[in-house]
């Protein structure tokens, strides 16, 4: 039995929801509110499950897996069909590199705890916070756009014409950028791929606005 500890706006959890849906895996959602009462992720029961006190966490019977990309890798190995990684080693490396461009170069600089540190501990106002946010979106999306446009392996999706890990990462990052009103006109390939993804039910059912804990 699969259980996903999630929060509707968490882009890391959003990635995993997409992957679970693409693989046709049923799961139970347990909502962990990241803001209410100081953040439910810091409660002892959840901290015992995930010592980093981050979202998401996946439980598969007795197995507990943390970190969204590690969860995607686990799902690929435990439930290999349909595959979310291509077959060849060089192509698999490409998909992982695209995924990590988002998951390591954009998201960590703009996630909730960083933004709260900027406005709380460092005292930045919302305008300066959003300036920070937009800078790292532009830096990361510029690199991602180049990676996608310069490689013939890009197709309807980030790699070819079927979704991969990279698309699971791309769609939540576009959602976040739009939520913070970041202009995206300079990234037509990113937007084209995002549009293809949104046509699939697996992506639509993973969207923040349709989650049970959506506000």
Short mmCIF file of C-alpha atoms in Angstrom, two decimals, residues 68-211:
data_model
loop_
_atom_site.label_atom_id
_atom_site.label_comp_id
_atom_site.label_asym_id
_atom_site.label_seq_id
_atom_site.Cartn_x
_atom_site.Cartn_y
_atom_site.Cartn_z
CA UNK A 68 11.26 13.61 -4.42
CA UNK A 69 13.89 12.48 -6.95
CA UNK A 70 14.82 9.50 -4.80
CA UNK A 71 11.12 8.65 -4.65
CA UNK A 72 10.89 8.85 -8.45
CA UNK A 73 13.89 6.53 -8.74
CA UNK A 74 12.31 4.13 -6.24
CA UNK A 75 9.04 4.06 -8.16
CA UNK A 76 10.93 3.43 -11.41
CA UNK A 77 12.69 0.42 -9.92
CA UNK A 78 9.80 -0.98 -7.88
CA UNK A 79 7.10 -0.31 -10.51
CA UNK A 80 8.97 -0.18 -13.84
CA UNK A 81 5.99 -0.18 -16.19
CA UNK A 82 5.33 2.32 -17.68
CA UNK A 83 8.89 3.60 -17.65
CA UNK A 84 9.63 7.22 -16.83
CA UNK A 85 13.27 6.89 -17.87
CA UNK A 86 14.51 6.00 -21.36
CA UNK A 87 16.51 2.82 -21.93
CA UNK A 88 19.98 3.95 -22.95
CA UNK A 89 22.48 5.15 -20.34
CA UNK A 90 23.23 8.43 -22.12
CA UNK A 91 19.55 9.20 -22.56
CA UNK A 92 18.81 8.34 -18.95
CA UNK A 93 21.60 10.68 -17.91
CA UNK A 94 20.09 13.43 -20.06
CA UNK A 95 16.69 13.07 -18.39
CA UNK A 96 18.29 13.09 -14.96
CA UNK A 97 20.30 16.20 -15.85
CA UNK A 98 17.16 18.04 -16.98
CA UNK A 99 15.41 16.99 -13.79
CA UNK A 100 18.30 18.14 -11.63
CA UNK A 101 18.47 21.50 -13.40
CA UNK A 102 15.07 22.13 -11.87
CA UNK A 103 15.26 20.15 -8.64
CA UNK A 104 18.75 21.36 -7.64
CA UNK A 105 19.33 24.68 -9.43
CA UNK A 106 15.93 26.41 -9.15
CA UNK A 107 13.71 24.85 -6.53
CA UNK A 108 16.03 24.77 -3.47
CA UNK A 109 16.76 28.50 -3.79
CA UNK A 110 13.07 29.35 -3.91
CA UNK A 111 11.40 26.88 -1.60
CA UNK A 112 9.29 27.83 1.39
CA UNK A 113 11.93 27.70 4.10
CA UNK A 114 14.34 29.86 2.07
CA UNK A 115 11.66 32.46 1.34
CA UNK A 116 10.64 32.55 4.99
CA UNK A 117 14.27 33.01 6.04
CA UNK A 118 14.62 35.91 3.60
CA UNK A 119 11.55 37.74 4.91
CA UNK A 120 11.80 36.67 8.54
CA UNK A 121 15.41 36.39 9.67
CA UNK A 122 16.92 38.71 7.06
CA UNK A 123 14.01 41.15 7.04
CA UNK A 124 13.52 41.47 3.28
CA UNK A 125 10.19 42.92 2.19
CA UNK A 126 7.96 41.06 -0.27
CA UNK A 127 9.33 43.03 -3.21
CA UNK A 128 12.94 42.03 -2.50
CA UNK A 129 11.84 38.45 -1.85
CA UNK A 130 10.10 38.32 -5.23
CA UNK A 131 13.18 39.84 -6.87
CA UNK A 132 15.24 36.98 -5.42
CA UNK A 133 12.65 34.46 -6.58
CA UNK A 134 12.52 35.83 -10.13
CA UNK A 135 16.30 35.94 -10.47
CA UNK A 136 16.68 32.21 -9.83
CA UNK A 137 13.72 31.33 -12.03
CA UNK A 138 15.28 33.29 -14.90
CA UNK A 139 18.70 31.75 -14.34
CA UNK A 140 17.38 28.21 -14.18
CA UNK A 141 14.80 28.48 -16.96
CA UNK A 142 17.33 30.11 -19.29
CA UNK A 143 19.61 27.09 -18.83
CA UNK A 144 16.70 24.66 -19.19
CA UNK A 145 15.45 26.35 -22.37
CA UNK A 146 18.91 26.03 -23.91
CA UNK A 147 19.18 22.38 -22.92
CA UNK A 148 15.83 21.62 -24.49
CA UNK A 149 16.19 23.64 -27.70
CA UNK A 150 19.74 22.59 -28.54
CA UNK A 151 19.11 18.84 -28.35
CA UNK A 152 17.20 16.94 -31.02
CA UNK A 153 16.12 14.42 -28.38
CA UNK A 154 13.56 16.93 -27.10
CA UNK A 155 10.12 16.18 -28.48
CA UNK A 156 6.57 16.75 -27.35
CA UNK A 157 8.01 16.27 -23.88
CA UNK A 158 11.42 17.01 -22.41
CA UNK A 159 12.77 13.77 -23.86
CA UNK A 160 10.99 12.35 -26.88
CA UNK A 161 7.27 11.92 -27.05
CA UNK A 162 6.50 10.28 -23.72
CA UNK A 163 6.74 11.82 -20.24
CA UNK A 164 9.80 11.28 -18.08
CA UNK A 165 11.16 12.42 -14.72
CA UNK A 166 12.03 15.73 -16.37
CA UNK A 167 8.39 16.51 -17.16
CA UNK A 168 7.41 15.57 -13.60
CA UNK A 169 9.80 18.31 -12.48
CA UNK A 170 9.07 20.89 -15.17
CA UNK A 171 5.32 21.24 -14.67
CA UNK A 172 5.46 22.07 -10.92
CA UNK A 173 8.23 24.60 -11.54
CA UNK A 174 6.14 26.40 -14.16
CA UNK A 175 3.25 26.41 -11.69
CA UNK A 176 5.47 28.02 -9.06
CA UNK A 177 6.84 30.61 -11.48
CA UNK A 178 3.35 31.64 -12.49
CA UNK A 179 2.23 31.83 -8.86
CA UNK A 180 4.97 34.41 -8.29
CA UNK A 181 4.13 36.25 -11.54
CA UNK A 182 7.46 35.45 -13.23
CA UNK A 183 7.39 36.28 -16.96
CA UNK A 184 7.89 33.14 -19.05
CA UNK A 185 7.71 34.46 -22.61
CA UNK A 186 11.44 33.92 -23.09
CA UNK A 187 11.03 30.16 -22.66
CA UNK A 188 8.85 29.00 -25.57
CA UNK A 189 10.13 25.42 -25.54
CA UNK A 190 9.45 25.09 -21.83
CA UNK A 191 5.93 26.41 -22.37
CA UNK A 192 5.31 24.17 -25.38
CA UNK A 193 6.28 21.07 -23.40
CA UNK A 194 4.26 22.26 -20.42
CA UNK A 195 1.23 22.58 -22.69
CA UNK A 196 1.64 18.98 -23.91
CA UNK A 197 1.90 17.76 -20.32
CA UNK A 198 -1.27 19.54 -19.26
CA UNK A 199 -3.24 17.62 -21.88
CA UNK A 200 -2.63 14.39 -19.96
CA UNK A 201 -4.99 13.36 -17.19
CA UNK A 202 -2.07 12.23 -15.01
CA UNK A 203 -0.78 15.79 -14.85
CA UNK A 204 -4.19 17.37 -14.40
CA UNK A 205 -5.07 15.08 -11.48
CA UNK A 206 -1.79 15.97 -9.77
CA UNK A 207 -2.37 19.74 -9.95
CA UNK A 208 -2.41 21.66 -6.65
CA UNK A 209 -5.90 23.07 -7.13
CA UNK A 210 -7.58 19.65 -7.26
CA UNK A 211 -5.89 18.12 -4.19
#
